Amino acid sequence: MKYAVTAATGNFGLLAVNYLSKLVDPKDIIVIARNEQKAQQLFPDFEIRKGNYDSVEEMTDALKGIDRVLFISSQPGGPVERSVQHQNVVSALQKNHVSFVAYTSFANAQSSKTALAADHKLTENLIEEADMPHSFLRNNWYLENEAGFFESGKTSQKAIYWAGNKAGWALEREYAEAAAKVLTSENPQAIYEFSGKSVTYEVLGEALNKVLAQPCDVAQVSKQEYTFDLENQGLDSQTAALYASFQDPIDNGSLNENSSDLQNVLGRELTTLSDGIKEILSK
């Protein structure tokens, strides 16, 4: 059985390969990356193949002889649209008759209100239409996404947010470990809603204060005030607006998910918010 992890040089891919190597023989793991040199530095003991989502031919070559693939979604905003990149990968999976794919998707991708889910919905549909055995790993929010919120509380004793709904925060390494376990599972589910317990920023702030030696002031402001604060910290208006928009999926309820799938796959309770925050601030 040959396993492959695509986009492996990103943080999620690095974590996933590490966890996968504890479940199967590392000689059966193929690392696929756009940057071969970087991959060789990160994975000196693994077989590496060059695979760029921009090229269907390159991905087809990279996936030859592979049985099971962890297909890690690309980041939006590149020169080639993510929807096109993902179509290339699915086409390459089909051409190689891959027996199973685990795809890192978005929370409730088929019904989500947020624009971030659109490419994931398309990719899920492409995989379904290809009649390919699969698991959609619908990841909620990484706790690491809030590193700025935590650092602000630590350094300035003030942590602000604007989103008024909930998210299912969990550590990225827990999502990655679960992905590796699904990839090697004998009877995986077709869909996993991976999520921590859904909570508000207010609760996240309470967890932050448990960690800090000196408590900080946690406050909700308007989206406009939040954006102005980012500008006052030195960001240009366009970048500040982009950063503020990262809370849109939380505010519109797209990440308000209460599923036990993540802890069920891991076979244990998730890291508590306080312990997760402590881990992030220690890096």
PDB file of C-alpha atoms in Angstrom:
ATOM      1  CA  MET A   1       0.000   0.000   0.000  1.00  0.00           C
ATOM      2  CA  LYS A   2       1.427   3.340  -1.069  1.00  0.00           C
ATOM      3  CA  TYR A   3       0.334   6.564   0.622  1.00  0.00           C
ATOM      4  CA  ALA A   4       0.868  10.126  -0.607  1.00  0.00           C
ATOM      5  CA  VAL A   5       0.490  13.511   1.048  1.00  0.00           C
ATOM      6  CA  THR A   6       0.134  16.442  -1.342  1.00  0.00           C
ATOM      7  CA  ALA A   7       1.240  20.017  -0.579  1.00  0.00           C
ATOM      8  CA  ALA A   8       3.379  18.390   2.080  1.00  0.00           C
ATOM      9  CA  THR A   9       5.736  21.282   2.798  1.00  0.00           C
ATOM     10  CA  GLY A  10       3.030  23.391   4.417  1.00  0.00           C
ATOM     11  CA  ASN A  11       2.583  23.176   8.172  1.00  0.00           C
ATOM     12  CA  PHE A  12      -0.437  20.871   7.927  1.00  0.00           C
ATOM     13  CA  GLY A  13       1.378  18.601   5.490  1.00  0.00           C
ATOM     14  CA  LEU A  14       4.480  18.471   7.658  1.00  0.00           C
ATOM     15  CA  LEU A  15       2.393  17.453  10.659  1.00  0.00           C
ATOM     16  CA  ALA A  16       0.381  14.926   8.652  1.00  0.00           C
ATOM     17  CA  VAL A  17       3.471  13.177   7.266  1.00  0.00           C
ATOM     18  CA  ASN A  18       4.923  12.966  10.766  1.00  0.00           C
ATOM     19  CA  TYR A  19       1.766  11.350  12.151  1.00  0.00           C
ATOM     20  CA  LEU A  20       1.365   9.095   9.118  1.00  0.00           C
ATOM     21  CA  SER A  21       4.918   7.786   9.554  1.00  0.00           C
ATOM     22  CA  LYS A  22       3.905   6.490  12.993  1.00  0.00           C
ATOM     23  CA  LEU A  23       1.040   4.492  11.483  1.00  0.00           C
ATOM     24  CA  VAL A  24       2.649   2.972   8.377  1.00  0.00           C
ATOM     25  CA  ASP A  25       6.160   2.182   7.170  1.00  0.00           C
ATOM     26  CA  PRO A  26       7.788   5.487   6.088  1.00  0.00           C
ATOM     27  CA  LYS A  27       9.044   3.672   2.970  1.00  0.00           C
ATOM     28  CA  ASP A  28       5.403   3.476   1.850  1.00  0.00           C
ATOM     29  CA  ILE A  29       4.862   7.245   2.137  1.00  0.00           C
ATOM     30  CA  ILE A  30       5.345   9.522  -0.880  1.00  0.00           C
ATOM     31  CA  VAL A  31       5.809  13.220  -0.200  1.00  0.00           C
ATOM     32  CA  ILE A  32       4.428  15.411  -2.981  1.00  0.00           C
ATOM     33  CA  ALA A  33       5.434  19.048  -3.052  1.00  0.00           C
ATOM     34  CA  ARG A  34       5.735  21.952  -5.456  1.00  0.00           C
ATOM     35  CA  ASN A  35       9.197  22.859  -4.107  1.00  0.00           C
ATOM     36  CA  GLU A  36      11.395  19.760  -4.252  1.00  0.00           C
ATOM     37  CA  GLN A  37      14.370  21.442  -2.568  1.00  0.00           C
ATOM     38  CA  LYS A  38      12.308  22.501   0.419  1.00  0.00           C
ATOM     39  CA  ALA A  39      10.766  19.034   0.619  1.00  0.00           C
ATOM     40  CA  GLN A  40      14.195  17.392   0.617  1.00  0.00           C
ATOM     41  CA  GLN A  41      15.213  19.569   3.549  1.00  0.00           C
ATOM     42  CA  LEU A  42      12.055  18.813   5.512  1.00  0.00           C
ATOM     43  CA  PHE A  43      11.764  15.119   4.597  1.00  0.00           C
ATOM     44  CA  PRO A  44      15.283  13.703   4.123  1.00  0.00           C
ATOM     45  CA  ASP A  45      14.151  10.123   4.756  1.00  0.00           C
ATOM     46  CA  PHE A  46      11.127  10.026   2.424  1.00  0.00           C
ATOM     47  CA  GLU A  47      10.560   9.557  -1.284  1.00  0.00           C
ATOM     48  CA  ILE A  48       9.776  12.947  -2.775  1.00  0.00           C
ATOM     49  CA  ARG A  49       7.963  13.735  -6.006  1.00  0.00           C
ATOM     50  CA  LYS A  50       7.420  17.120  -7.564  1.00  0.00           C
ATOM     51  CA  GLY A  51       3.755  17.980  -7.853  1.00  0.00           C
ATOM     52  CA  ASN A  52       2.338  21.427  -8.581  1.00  0.00           C
ATOM     53  CA  TYR A  53      -1.441  21.842  -8.490  1.00  0.00           C
ATOM     54  CA  ASP A  54      -1.136  24.284 -11.394  1.00  0.00           C
ATOM     55  CA  SER A  55      -0.220  21.393 -13.722  1.00  0.00           C
ATOM     56  CA  VAL A  56      -2.487  18.402 -14.267  1.00  0.00           C
ATOM     57  CA  GLU A  57       0.340  16.612 -16.088  1.00  0.00           C
ATOM     58  CA  GLU A  58       2.756  17.086 -13.194  1.00  0.00           C
ATOM     59  CA  MET A  59       0.202  15.907 -10.643  1.00  0.00           C
ATOM     60  CA  THR A  60      -0.643  12.894 -12.811  1.00  0.00           C
ATOM     61  CA  ASP A  61       3.017  11.874 -12.858  1.00  0.00           C
ATOM     62  CA  ALA A  62       3.385  12.500  -9.120  1.00  0.00           C
ATOM     63  CA  LEU A  63       0.464  10.220  -8.247  1.00  0.00           C
ATOM     64  CA  LYS A  64       1.506   7.201 -10.317  1.00  0.00           C
ATOM     65  CA  GLY A  65       1.356   3.976  -8.332  1.00  0.00           C
ATOM     66  CA  ILE A  66      -0.314   5.611  -5.325  1.00  0.00           C
ATOM     67  CA  ASP A  67      -3.169   3.858  -3.526  1.00  0.00           C
ATOM     68  CA  ARG A  68      -4.340   6.358  -0.906  1.00  0.00           C
ATOM     69  CA  VAL A  69      -3.917  10.138  -0.990  1.00  0.00           C
ATOM     70  CA  LEU A  70      -4.242  12.898   1.563  1.00  0.00           C
ATOM     71  CA  PHE A  71      -5.238  15.790  -0.702  1.00  0.00           C
ATOM     72  CA  ILE A  72      -4.505  19.002   1.195  1.00  0.00           C
ATOM     73  CA  SER A  73      -6.391  21.972  -0.214  1.00  0.00           C
ATOM     74  CA  SER A  74      -4.340  24.835  -1.629  1.00  0.00           C
ATOM     75  CA  GLN A  75      -4.345  28.415  -0.421  1.00  0.00           C
ATOM     76  CA  PRO A  76      -6.507  30.845  -2.427  1.00  0.00           C
ATOM     77  CA  GLY A  77      -5.078  33.917  -4.105  1.00  0.00           C
ATOM     78  CA  GLY A  78      -2.417  32.356  -6.337  1.00  0.00           C
ATOM     79  CA  PRO A  79      -1.871  33.019 -10.050  1.00  0.00           C
ATOM     80  CA  VAL A  80      -4.028  29.988 -10.872  1.00  0.00           C
ATOM     81  CA  GLU A  81      -7.464  29.918  -9.263  1.00  0.00           C
ATOM     82  CA  ARG A  82      -7.866  27.340  -6.521  1.00  0.00           C
ATOM     83  CA  SER A  83     -10.905  25.864  -8.267  1.00  0.00           C
ATOM     84  CA  VAL A  84      -8.724  25.119 -11.313  1.00  0.00           C
ATOM     85  CA  GLN A  85      -5.911  23.730  -9.152  1.00  0.00           C
ATOM     86  CA  HIS A  86      -8.301  21.359  -7.419  1.00  0.00           C
ATOM     87  CA  GLN A  87      -9.830  20.236 -10.727  1.00  0.00           C
ATOM     88  CA  ASN A  88      -6.284  19.375 -11.827  1.00  0.00           C
ATOM     89  CA  VAL A  89      -5.683  17.260  -8.736  1.00  0.00           C
ATOM     90  CA  VAL A  90      -8.993  15.396  -9.025  1.00  0.00           C
ATOM     91  CA  SER A  91      -8.266  14.714 -12.699  1.00  0.00           C
ATOM     92  CA  ALA A  92      -4.850  13.328 -11.748  1.00  0.00           C
ATOM     93  CA  LEU A  93      -6.423  11.129  -9.063  1.00  0.00           C
ATOM     94  CA  GLN A  94      -8.856   9.739 -11.644  1.00  0.00           C
ATOM     95  CA  LYS A  95      -6.202   9.081 -14.258  1.00  0.00           C
ATOM     96  CA  ASN A  96      -4.217   7.060 -11.731  1.00  0.00           C
ATOM     97  CA  HIS A  97      -7.247   5.163 -10.433  1.00  0.00           C
ATOM     98  CA  VAL A  98      -6.359   6.092  -6.851  1.00  0.00           C
ATOM     99  CA  SER A  99      -8.336   3.830  -4.530  1.00  0.00           C
ATOM    100  CA  PHE A 100      -9.062   6.403  -1.801  1.00  0.00           C
ATOM    101  CA  VAL A 101      -8.685  10.136  -1.210  1.00  0.00           C
ATOM    102  CA  ALA A 102      -9.030  12.110   2.021  1.00  0.00           C
ATOM    103  CA  TYR A 103      -9.617  15.763   1.175  1.00  0.00           C
ATOM    104  CA  THR A 104      -9.204  18.651   3.638  1.00  0.00           C
ATOM    105  CA  SER A 105     -12.425  20.579   3.192  1.00  0.00           C
ATOM    106  CA  PHE A 106     -14.355  23.302   5.037  1.00  0.00           C
ATOM    107  CA  ALA A 107     -16.962  23.043   7.781  1.00  0.00           C
ATOM    108  CA  ASN A 108     -20.374  22.095   6.344  1.00  0.00           C
ATOM    109  CA  ALA A 109     -18.980  22.835   2.888  1.00  0.00           C
ATOM    110  CA  GLN A 110     -22.170  22.027   0.982  1.00  0.00           C
ATOM    111  CA  SER A 111     -24.390  24.378   2.963  1.00  0.00           C
ATOM    112  CA  SER A 112     -21.971  26.981   4.328  1.00  0.00           C
ATOM    113  CA  LYS A 113     -22.851  30.658   3.951  1.00  0.00           C
ATOM    114  CA  THR A 114     -19.252  31.836   3.616  1.00  0.00           C
ATOM    115  CA  ALA A 115     -17.448  32.416   0.335  1.00  0.00           C
ATOM    116  CA  LEU A 116     -14.465  30.495   1.686  1.00  0.00           C
ATOM    117  CA  ALA A 117     -16.452  27.284   1.293  1.00  0.00           C
ATOM    118  CA  ALA A 118     -17.178  27.679  -2.433  1.00  0.00           C
ATOM    119  CA  ASP A 119     -14.022  26.011  -3.775  1.00  0.00           C
ATOM    120  CA  HIS A 120     -14.351  23.234  -1.210  1.00  0.00           C
ATOM    121  CA  LYS A 121     -17.938  22.572  -2.245  1.00  0.00           C
ATOM    122  CA  LEU A 122     -16.805  22.394  -5.879  1.00  0.00           C
ATOM    123  CA  THR A 123     -13.973  19.994  -5.010  1.00  0.00           C
ATOM    124  CA  GLU A 124     -16.237  17.724  -2.994  1.00  0.00           C
ATOM    125  CA  ASN A 125     -18.630  17.631  -5.949  1.00  0.00           C
ATOM    126  CA  LEU A 126     -15.815  16.770  -8.364  1.00  0.00           C
ATOM    127  CA  ILE A 127     -14.706  13.888  -6.163  1.00  0.00           C
ATOM    128  CA  GLU A 128     -18.284  12.664  -5.829  1.00  0.00           C
ATOM    129  CA  GLU A 129     -18.831  12.866  -9.596  1.00  0.00           C
ATOM    130  CA  ALA A 130     -15.632  10.873 -10.136  1.00  0.00           C
ATOM    131  CA  ASP A 131     -17.210   8.096  -8.053  1.00  0.00           C
ATOM    132  CA  MET A 132     -14.020   7.903  -6.044  1.00  0.00           C
ATOM    133  CA  PRO A 133     -13.927   6.370  -2.527  1.00  0.00           C
ATOM    134  CA  HIS A 134     -13.294   9.303  -0.240  1.00  0.00           C
ATOM    135  CA  SER A 135     -13.465  11.043   3.089  1.00  0.00           C
ATOM    136  CA  PHE A 136     -14.142  14.767   3.274  1.00  0.00           C
ATOM    137  CA  LEU A 137     -12.287  16.148   6.279  1.00  0.00           C
ATOM    138  CA  ARG A 138     -14.319  19.271   6.966  1.00  0.00           C
ATOM    139  CA  ASN A 139     -11.969  21.149   9.242  1.00  0.00           C
ATOM    140  CA  ASN A 140     -13.267  23.905  11.479  1.00  0.00           C
ATOM    141  CA  TRP A 141     -10.995  26.727  12.710  1.00  0.00           C
ATOM    142  CA  TYR A 142      -7.399  26.180  13.806  1.00  0.00           C
ATOM    143  CA  LEU A 143      -6.681  27.621  17.233  1.00  0.00           C
ATOM    144  CA  GLU A 144      -3.446  28.954  15.729  1.00  0.00           C
ATOM    145  CA  ASN A 145      -5.561  31.322  13.606  1.00  0.00           C
ATOM    146  CA  GLU A 146      -6.030  33.357  16.782  1.00  0.00           C
ATOM    147  CA  ALA A 147      -2.310  33.757  17.558  1.00  0.00           C
ATOM    148  CA  GLY A 148      -2.603  37.530  17.089  1.00  0.00           C
ATOM    149  CA  PHE A 149      -5.500  37.684  19.537  1.00  0.00           C
ATOM    150  CA  PHE A 150      -3.454  35.765  22.115  1.00  0.00           C
ATOM    151  CA  GLU A 151      -0.295  37.812  21.580  1.00  0.00           C
ATOM    152  CA  SER A 152      -2.235  41.063  21.918  1.00  0.00           C
ATOM    153  CA  GLY A 153      -3.571  39.918  25.272  1.00  0.00           C
ATOM    154  CA  LYS A 154      -0.121  38.847  26.390  1.00  0.00           C
ATOM    155  CA  THR A 155       1.777  41.972  25.344  1.00  0.00           C
ATOM    156  CA  SER A 156      -0.713  44.809  25.651  1.00  0.00           C
ATOM    157  CA  GLN A 157      -3.188  43.329  28.140  1.00  0.00           C
ATOM    158  CA  LYS A 158      -5.913  43.999  25.578  1.00  0.00           C
ATOM    159  CA  ALA A 159      -7.470  41.487  23.175  1.00  0.00           C
ATOM    160  CA  ILE A 160     -10.281  42.583  20.885  1.00  0.00           C
ATOM    161  CA  TYR A 161     -12.533  40.804  18.402  1.00  0.00           C
ATOM    162  CA  TRP A 162     -15.641  41.675  16.438  1.00  0.00           C
ATOM    163  CA  ALA A 163     -17.352  38.375  15.494  1.00  0.00           C
ATOM    164  CA  GLY A 164     -20.423  37.626  17.571  1.00  0.00           C
ATOM    165  CA  ASN A 165     -20.923  33.926  16.906  1.00  0.00           C
ATOM    166  CA  LYS A 166     -19.047  30.687  17.664  1.00  0.00           C
ATOM    167  CA  ALA A 167     -16.251  28.546  16.241  1.00  0.00           C
ATOM    168  CA  GLY A 168     -15.036  25.028  16.957  1.00  0.00           C
ATOM    169  CA  TRP A 169     -11.379  25.840  17.632  1.00  0.00           C
ATOM    170  CA  ALA A 170      -8.843  23.011  17.932  1.00  0.00           C
ATOM    171  CA  LEU A 171      -5.094  22.749  17.413  1.00  0.00           C
ATOM    172  CA  GLU A 172      -3.861  22.255  13.842  1.00  0.00           C
ATOM    173  CA  ARG A 173      -1.807  19.252  14.922  1.00  0.00           C
ATOM    174  CA  GLU A 174      -4.995  17.535  16.097  1.00  0.00           C
ATOM    175  CA  TYR A 175      -6.643  18.021  12.710  1.00  0.00           C
ATOM    176  CA  ALA A 176      -3.487  16.707  11.018  1.00  0.00           C
ATOM    177  CA  GLU A 177      -3.257  13.651  13.253  1.00  0.00           C
ATOM    178  CA  ALA A 178      -6.906  12.858  12.560  1.00  0.00           C
ATOM    179  CA  ALA A 179      -6.264  13.179   8.815  1.00  0.00           C
ATOM    180  CA  ALA A 180      -3.470  10.600   9.035  1.00  0.00           C
ATOM    181  CA  LYS A 181      -5.708   8.244  10.976  1.00  0.00           C
ATOM    182  CA  VAL A 182      -8.536   8.539   8.453  1.00  0.00           C
ATOM    183  CA  LEU A 183      -6.102   7.932   5.587  1.00  0.00           C
ATOM    184  CA  THR A 184      -5.098   4.599   7.129  1.00  0.00           C
ATOM    185  CA  SER A 185      -8.570   3.618   8.361  1.00  0.00           C
ATOM    186  CA  GLU A 186     -10.149   0.425   7.032  1.00  0.00           C
ATOM    187  CA  ASN A 187     -13.715   1.755   7.123  1.00  0.00           C
ATOM    188  CA  PRO A 188     -13.612   5.549   7.009  1.00  0.00           C
ATOM    189  CA  GLN A 189     -16.703   7.732   6.965  1.00  0.00           C
ATOM    190  CA  ALA A 190     -17.469   9.646   3.791  1.00  0.00           C
ATOM    191  CA  ILE A 191     -17.735  12.902   5.757  1.00  0.00           C
ATOM    192  CA  TYR A 192     -16.134  14.061   8.983  1.00  0.00           C
ATOM    193  CA  GLU A 193     -17.085  17.362  10.581  1.00  0.00           C
ATOM    194  CA  PHE A 194     -13.840  17.935  12.473  1.00  0.00           C
ATOM    195  CA  SER A 195     -14.303  20.504  15.206  1.00  0.00           C
ATOM    196  CA  GLY A 196     -13.581  21.392  18.763  1.00  0.00           C
ATOM    197  CA  LYS A 197     -16.396  22.420  21.072  1.00  0.00           C
ATOM    198  CA  SER A 198     -18.131  25.439  19.578  1.00  0.00           C
ATOM    199  CA  VAL A 199     -17.563  28.536  21.741  1.00  0.00           C
ATOM    200  CA  THR A 200     -17.519  32.329  21.483  1.00  0.00           C
ATOM    201  CA  TYR A 201     -14.566  34.705  21.560  1.00  0.00           C
ATOM    202  CA  GLU A 202     -15.665  35.621  25.061  1.00  0.00           C
ATOM    203  CA  VAL A 203     -15.027  32.036  26.181  1.00  0.00           C
ATOM    204  CA  LEU A 204     -11.747  32.017  24.247  1.00  0.00           C
ATOM    205  CA  GLY A 205     -10.763  35.174  26.118  1.00  0.00           C
ATOM    206  CA  GLU A 206     -11.553  33.538  29.448  1.00  0.00           C
ATOM    207  CA  ALA A 207      -9.257  30.653  28.506  1.00  0.00           C
ATOM    208  CA  LEU A 208      -6.551  33.150  27.548  1.00  0.00           C
ATOM    209  CA  ASN A 209      -6.794  34.853  30.930  1.00  0.00           C
ATOM    210  CA  LYS A 210      -6.301  31.502  32.667  1.00  0.00           C
ATOM    211  CA  VAL A 211      -2.947  31.241  30.920  1.00  0.00           C
ATOM    212  CA  LEU A 212      -1.634  34.781  31.384  1.00  0.00           C
ATOM    213  CA  ALA A 213       0.203  35.812  34.524  1.00  0.00           C
ATOM    214  CA  GLN A 214      -1.418  39.222  34.226  1.00  0.00           C
ATOM    215  CA  PRO A 215      -5.063  39.162  33.053  1.00  0.00           C
ATOM    216  CA  CYS A 216      -5.930  41.077  29.917  1.00  0.00           C
ATOM    217  CA  ASP A 217      -8.985  43.031  28.881  1.00  0.00           C
ATOM    218  CA  VAL A 218     -11.042  41.069  26.347  1.00  0.00           C
ATOM    219  CA  ALA A 219     -13.578  43.177  24.473  1.00  0.00           C
ATOM    220  CA  GLN A 220     -15.915  42.958  21.498  1.00  0.00           C
ATOM    221  CA  VAL A 221     -15.853  45.934  19.146  1.00  0.00           C
ATOM    222  CA  SER A 222     -17.472  46.665  15.807  1.00  0.00           C
ATOM    223  CA  LYS A 223     -15.876  45.348  12.640  1.00  0.00           C
ATOM    224  CA  GLN A 224     -15.047  48.937  11.688  1.00  0.00           C
ATOM    225  CA  GLU A 225     -13.357  49.595  15.033  1.00  0.00           C
ATOM    226  CA  TYR A 226     -11.438  46.340  14.723  1.00  0.00           C
ATOM    227  CA  THR A 227     -10.211  47.362  11.267  1.00  0.00           C
ATOM    228  CA  PHE A 228      -9.176  50.816  12.497  1.00  0.00           C
ATOM    229  CA  ASP A 229      -7.234  49.199  15.329  1.00  0.00           C
ATOM    230  CA  LEU A 230      -5.283  47.107  12.824  1.00  0.00           C
ATOM    231  CA  GLU A 231      -4.530  50.230  10.815  1.00  0.00           C
ATOM    232  CA  ASN A 232      -3.283  51.957  13.967  1.00  0.00           C
ATOM    233  CA  GLN A 233      -0.918  49.034  14.418  1.00  0.00           C
ATOM    234  CA  GLY A 234       0.639  49.857  11.040  1.00  0.00           C
ATOM    235  CA  LEU A 235      -1.332  47.855   8.481  1.00  0.00           C
ATOM    236  CA  ASP A 236      -2.545  49.545   5.308  1.00  0.00           C
ATOM    237  CA  SER A 237      -6.311  49.786   4.919  1.00  0.00           C
ATOM    238  CA  GLN A 238      -6.581  46.950   2.374  1.00  0.00           C
ATOM    239  CA  THR A 239      -4.574  44.500   4.505  1.00  0.00           C
ATOM    240  CA  ALA A 240      -6.437  45.546   7.655  1.00  0.00           C
ATOM    241  CA  ALA A 241      -9.774  44.889   5.940  1.00  0.00           C
ATOM    242  CA  LEU A 242      -8.514  41.480   4.792  1.00  0.00           C
ATOM    243  CA  TYR A 243      -7.449  40.522   8.328  1.00  0.00           C
ATOM    244  CA  ALA A 244     -10.770  41.700   9.738  1.00  0.00           C
ATOM    245  CA  SER A 245     -12.617  39.558   7.175  1.00  0.00           C
ATOM    246  CA  PHE A 246     -11.028  36.417   8.629  1.00  0.00           C
ATOM    247  CA  GLN A 247     -13.676  36.557  11.356  1.00  0.00           C
ATOM    248  CA  ASP A 248     -16.565  36.627   8.847  1.00  0.00           C
ATOM    249  CA  PRO A 249     -17.088  32.820   8.919  1.00  0.00           C
ATOM    250  CA  ILE A 250     -17.320  32.955  12.695  1.00  0.00           C
ATOM    251  CA  ASP A 251     -19.735  35.876  12.748  1.00  0.00           C
ATOM    252  CA  ASN A 252     -22.116  34.423  10.153  1.00  0.00           C
ATOM    253  CA  GLY A 253     -22.354  31.100  11.970  1.00  0.00           C
ATOM    254  CA  SER A 254     -20.470  29.008   9.398  1.00  0.00           C
ATOM    255  CA  LEU A 255     -18.197  27.564  12.101  1.00  0.00           C
ATOM    256  CA  ASN A 256     -20.833  26.999  14.769  1.00  0.00           C
ATOM    257  CA  GLU A 257     -20.429  23.227  14.734  1.00  0.00           C
ATOM    258  CA  ASN A 258     -20.732  20.733  17.569  1.00  0.00           C
ATOM    259  CA  SER A 259     -19.417  17.405  16.360  1.00  0.00           C
ATOM    260  CA  SER A 260     -17.497  14.710  18.200  1.00  0.00           C
ATOM    261  CA  ASP A 261     -15.892  13.392  14.983  1.00  0.00           C
ATOM    262  CA  LEU A 262     -12.459  14.821  15.765  1.00  0.00           C
ATOM    263  CA  GLN A 263     -12.139  13.377  19.248  1.00  0.00           C
ATOM    264  CA  ASN A 264     -13.699  10.092  18.084  1.00  0.00           C
ATOM    265  CA  VAL A 265     -11.063   9.650  15.374  1.00  0.00           C
ATOM    266  CA  LEU A 266      -8.260  10.651  17.728  1.00  0.00           C
ATOM    267  CA  GLY A 267      -9.617   8.333  20.409  1.00  0.00           C
ATOM    268  CA  ARG A 268      -9.167  10.893  23.166  1.00  0.00           C
ATOM    269  CA  GLU A 269     -10.369  14.238  24.448  1.00  0.00           C
ATOM    270  CA  LEU A 270      -9.089  17.288  22.603  1.00  0.00           C
ATOM    271  CA  THR A 271      -6.511  19.602  24.112  1.00  0.00           C
ATOM    272  CA  THR A 272      -8.265  22.182  26.286  1.00  0.00           C
ATOM    273  CA  LEU A 273      -8.397  25.761  25.054  1.00  0.00           C
ATOM    274  CA  SER A 274      -6.140  26.927  27.886  1.00  0.00           C
ATOM    275  CA  ASP A 275      -3.527  24.256  27.202  1.00  0.00           C
ATOM    276  CA  GLY A 276      -3.724  24.937  23.477  1.00  0.00           C
ATOM    277  CA  ILE A 277      -3.222  28.679  24.012  1.00  0.00           C
ATOM    278  CA  LYS A 278      -0.278  27.968  26.309  1.00  0.00           C
ATOM    279  CA  GLU A 279       1.253  25.780  23.586  1.00  0.00           C
ATOM    280  CA  ILE A 280       0.837  28.491  20.945  1.00  0.00           C
ATOM    281  CA  LEU A 281       2.255  31.268  23.129  1.00  0.00           C
ATOM    282  CA  SER A 282       5.283  29.137  24.004  1.00  0.00           C
ATOM    283  CA  LYS A 283       6.417  28.906  20.367  1.00  0.00           C
TER     284      LYS A 283
END
